Amino acid sequence: MTSILVTGGAGYIGSACCRQLLEKGYRVTVVDDLSTGHAEAVPSGVSLHRIDIGDSDSLAAILSTSEIDAVFHFAAKALIPESVMNPGVFFDVNVARGIAMLETLRSHGIRKVVFSSTAAVYGTPTIVPIPEDHSKDPINSYGESKLVFERILQWYAAAYGWSVVAFRYFNACGGASDWGERHEPETHIIPLLLQTASGRRPIFEIHGTDYPTPDGTCLRDYVHVVDIAEAHLLALQKMDGSGFHAYNIGTGRSHSVKEICQAAESITKQKIHVRAGQRRPGDPSVLCASPKKLMDEFCWAPKHSDLDEIIAGAWEWEQTQCSKLVARP
Ligand code: UFG
């Protein structure tokens, strides 16, 4: 049985990948320091080790007892607003501790890595939809830290014959009654809107209405995490040779913040209290993927990324969260 190590497997995207790996019969080991992830998000049948990826001794002990064939590397700091305020910690976790992890993998002969990168590596795009060979000029330290780590992986692939796939996610979203987004603090548009719809928050603020877009609000490419997870499984089947390959994961369609607000009202059938606010530092006006390379080379296509399906699933998750709050004494 093929055995996969998932770093950050207690997080939103990492745990979605764990579920699909298990469904397809892989053995899954998770390492996660639970600084932002949740132990209960890790599906049963997965062994969870609460460690920091930079803790080489603990990671080495895990690798010595489990024969890992490939690594899905999600563990990272990932909130863009925080990365603008506090860059040092992003380079520490996403780069410095990442290198320590790579060295531990290397000393255990592991040569296949699927890396969780981001559309934030591109910065403000000059070509939309964005192809993978677009210039890279991040406007926040999160994007910069992911770009640096992509380049490090490129050097590892060249020097040690590793097979590396870097996936640049656009806006990951979606949920179901038993899983979904849970960040602390929450900064993402869909959970924030739905928490406002359910009454957990009084108001939703649009971060900027003066962008050079048709309705003045930012455009983003929203892609369901189940579609993201499927790309990861397809990557595993493509990792026989050595080399570094980067792919966008997005739909090629974009929606404005105002469109997301309208869709959330229509799906939830709730009036959502929205007000226009200032721009948020670090936000490019448009991010929209060209997914052509992924589609051509992996035969991947988004199957769950229609806005209505995304918001309906995330709304189920929000209602689960609300019922847990009510049930709490
Ligand atoms: N937004 C609001 N109000 C809010 C929250 C968000 O108007 O309260 C807006 C943002 O300004 C942005 C859009 O909604 O225009 C989406 O914001 P999110 O915070 O949901 O997501 P980001 O686009 O900032 O970032 C996400 C991931 C990153 C990834 C990026 C790539 O978190 O990891 O998508 O597209 F790099």
Coordinates of N, CA and C and ligand atoms in Angstrom, one line a residue, residues 13 77-81 117-121 140 142-143 146 168-172 181 183 186-193 203-208 211 217-222 255-258 260-261 275 278-280 282-288, ligand 1:
I13 N -7.3 22.4 3.8 CA -7.1 21.7 2.6 C -6.4 20.4 2.8
K77 N 2.1 28.9 7.5 CA 1.3 30.1 7.9 C 0.7 30.6 6.6
A78 N -0.6 31.0 6.6 CA -1.3 31.2 5.3 C -2.2 32.4 5.3
L79 N -2.3 33.2 6.4 CA -3.3 34.3 6.3 C -2.6 35.5 5.8
I80 N -3.1 36.0 4.7 CA -2.4 37.2 4.0 C -2.4 38.4 4.9
P81 N -3.5 38.8 5.5 CA -3.4 40.0 6.4 C -2.3 39.9 7.4
S117 N 1.4 25.5 -2.9 CA 1.8 26.9 -3.1 C 0.5 27.7 -3.3
T118 N 0.7 28.9 -3.9 CA -0.4 29.8 -3.9 C -0.4 30.7 -5.1
A119 N -1.6 31.2 -5.5 CA -1.7 32.3 -6.5 C -1.0 33.5 -6.1
A120 N -0.8 33.7 -4.8 CA -0.1 34.9 -4.3 C 1.3 35.0 -4.7
V121 N 1.9 34.0 -5.4 CA 3.3 34.1 -5.9 C 3.3 35.1 -7.1
N140 N 2.8 40.3 -0.9 CA 2.7 40.1 0.5 C 3.7 39.0 0.9
Y142 N 3.5 36.4 2.5 CA 3.0 35.0 2.3 C 3.4 34.5 0.9
G143 N 3.0 35.3 -0.1 CA 3.3 34.9 -1.5 C 4.8 34.8 -1.7
K146 N 6.2 31.5 -0.1 CA 5.8 30.4 -0.9 C 6.7 30.3 -2.2
R168 N -0.3 25.8 -7.3 CA -0.6 27.2 -6.9 C -2.1 27.4 -6.8
Y169 N -2.6 27.3 -5.6 CA -4.1 27.4 -5.4 C -4.6 28.8 -5.5
F170 N -5.7 28.9 -6.1 CA -6.4 30.2 -6.1 C -7.3 30.1 -4.9
N171 N -8.6 30.6 -4.9 CA -9.3 30.7 -3.6 C -10.0 29.4 -3.2
A172 N -9.3 28.7 -2.3 CA -9.9 27.4 -1.9 C -11.1 27.6 -1.0
E181 N -14.3 25.2 6.5 CA -13.3 26.2 6.9 C -13.4 26.6 8.3
H183 N -10.9 28.9 10.6 CA -9.7 29.6 10.9 C -9.9 30.5 12.1
E186 N -10.9 34.3 11.6 CA -11.3 34.0 10.3 C -11.2 35.3 9.5
T187 N -10.6 35.2 8.3 CA -10.4 36.3 7.4 C -11.0 36.1 6.0
H188 N -11.4 34.9 5.8 CA -11.9 34.5 4.4 C -13.3 34.9 4.1
I189 N -13.5 35.3 2.9 CA -14.8 35.9 2.5 C -16.0 35.0 2.8
I190 N -15.9 33.7 2.3 CA -17.2 32.9 2.4 C -17.6 32.6 3.8
P191 N -16.6 32.1 4.7 CA -17.1 31.8 6.0 C -17.5 33.1 6.8
L192 N -16.9 34.2 6.5 CA -17.3 35.5 7.1 C -18.7 35.9 6.7
L193 N -19.0 35.8 5.4 CA -20.3 36.1 5.0 C -21.4 35.2 5.6
I203 N -22.0 42.1 11.0 CA -21.9 42.8 9.7 C -20.7 42.2 8.9
F204 N -20.8 42.3 7.6 CA -19.7 41.9 6.7 C -19.2 43.2 6.0
E205 N -17.9 43.3 6.0 CA -17.3 44.5 5.4 C -16.6 44.2 4.1
I206 N -17.0 44.9 3.0 CA -16.3 44.7 1.7 C -15.0 45.5 1.8
H207 N -13.9 44.8 1.6 CA -12.6 45.5 1.6 C -12.2 46.2 0.3
G208 N -12.8 47.3 0.1 CA -12.5 48.1 -1.0 C -13.5 48.0 -2.1
Y211 N -11.6 49.3 -6.7 CA -10.7 48.6 -7.5 C -11.0 48.8 -9.0
T217 N -15.1 45.9 -6.9 CA -14.6 45.0 -5.9 C -13.7 43.9 -6.5
C218 N -12.9 43.3 -5.6 CA -11.8 42.4 -6.1 C -12.4 41.1 -6.8
L219 N -11.8 40.7 -7.8 CA -12.2 39.4 -8.5 C -11.3 38.3 -8.0
R220 N -11.9 37.2 -7.7 CA -11.1 36.0 -7.3 C -11.7 34.7 -8.0
D221 N -10.8 33.7 -8.1 CA -11.1 32.5 -8.8 C -11.4 31.4 -7.6
Y222 N -12.6 31.1 -7.4 CA -13.0 30.2 -6.2 C -13.0 28.8 -6.7
H255 N -15.1 35.7 -9.7 CA -16.3 36.4 -9.2 C -15.9 37.6 -8.3
S256 N -16.6 38.6 -8.4 CA -16.3 39.8 -7.5 C -16.8 39.6 -6.1
V257 N -16.3 40.4 -5.2 CA -16.8 40.3 -3.8 C -18.3 40.5 -3.8
K258 N -18.8 41.5 -4.5 CA -20.2 41.8 -4.5 C -21.0 40.6 -5.0
I260 N -20.2 37.5 -4.7 CA -20.2 36.5 -3.7 C -21.2 36.8 -2.6
C261 N -21.3 38.1 -2.3 CA -22.3 38.6 -1.3 C -23.7 38.2 -1.8
R275 N -21.4 46.3 4.5 CA -21.0 47.7 4.4 C -19.7 47.8 3.6
Q278 N -12.6 50.1 3.6 CA -11.3 50.4 3.0 C -10.7 49.2 2.3
R279 N -9.8 49.4 1.4 CA -9.0 48.3 0.9 C -8.2 47.6 2.0
R280 N -7.9 46.3 1.8 CA -7.1 45.6 2.7 C -5.7 45.5 2.2
G282 N -2.3 44.2 0.8 CA -1.8 42.9 0.3 C -2.8 42.3 -0.7
D283 N -4.0 42.9 -1.0 CA -4.9 42.3 -1.9 C -4.8 42.8 -3.3
P284 N -4.4 41.9 -4.3 CA -4.4 42.4 -5.7 C -5.9 42.5 -6.2
S285 N -6.1 43.3 -7.2 CA -7.5 43.5 -7.6 C -8.1 42.3 -8.3
V286 N -7.3 41.6 -9.1 CA -7.8 40.4 -9.8 C -6.8 39.2 -9.6
L287 N -7.4 38.0 -9.3 CA -6.6 36.8 -9.4 C -7.5 35.8 -10.1
C288 N -7.1 35.3 -11.2 CA -7.9 34.3 -12.0 C -6.9 33.4 -12.7
Ligands
UFG1 N1 -12.9 40.2 1.5 C1 -13.7 41.2 1.9 N2 -14.1 41.2 3.2 C2 -13.7 40.3 4.1 C3 -12.8 39.3 3.7 C4 -12.4 39.3 2.4 O1 -14.1 42.0 1.1 O2 -14.1 40.4 5.3 C5 -12.4 40.2 0.1 C6 -10.9 40.3 0.0 O3 -10.5 41.7 0.1 C7 -10.6 39.7 -1.3 C8 -11.7 38.6 -1.4 O4 -12.7 38.9 -0.4 O5 -10.8 40.6 -2.3 C9 -11.1 37.2 -1.0 O6 -10.5 37.3 0.2 P1 -10.1 36.0 1.1 O7 -9.5 36.6 2.4 O8 -11.2 35.1 1.2 O9 -9.0 35.3 0.2 P2 -7.6 35.9 -0.4 O10 -7.9 36.2 -1.9 O11 -7.1 37.1 0.4 O12 -6.6 34.8 -0.2 C10 -6.9 33.4 -0.6 C11 -6.0 32.5 0.2 C12 -4.6 32.7 -0.2 C13 -4.3 32.7 -1.7 C14 -5.3 33.6 -2.4 C15 -5.1 33.3 -3.9 O13 -6.2 32.7 1.6 O14 -3.8 31.7 0.4 O15 -6.6 33.3 -2.0 O16 -6.2 33.8 -4.6 F1 -3.1 33.1 -1.9

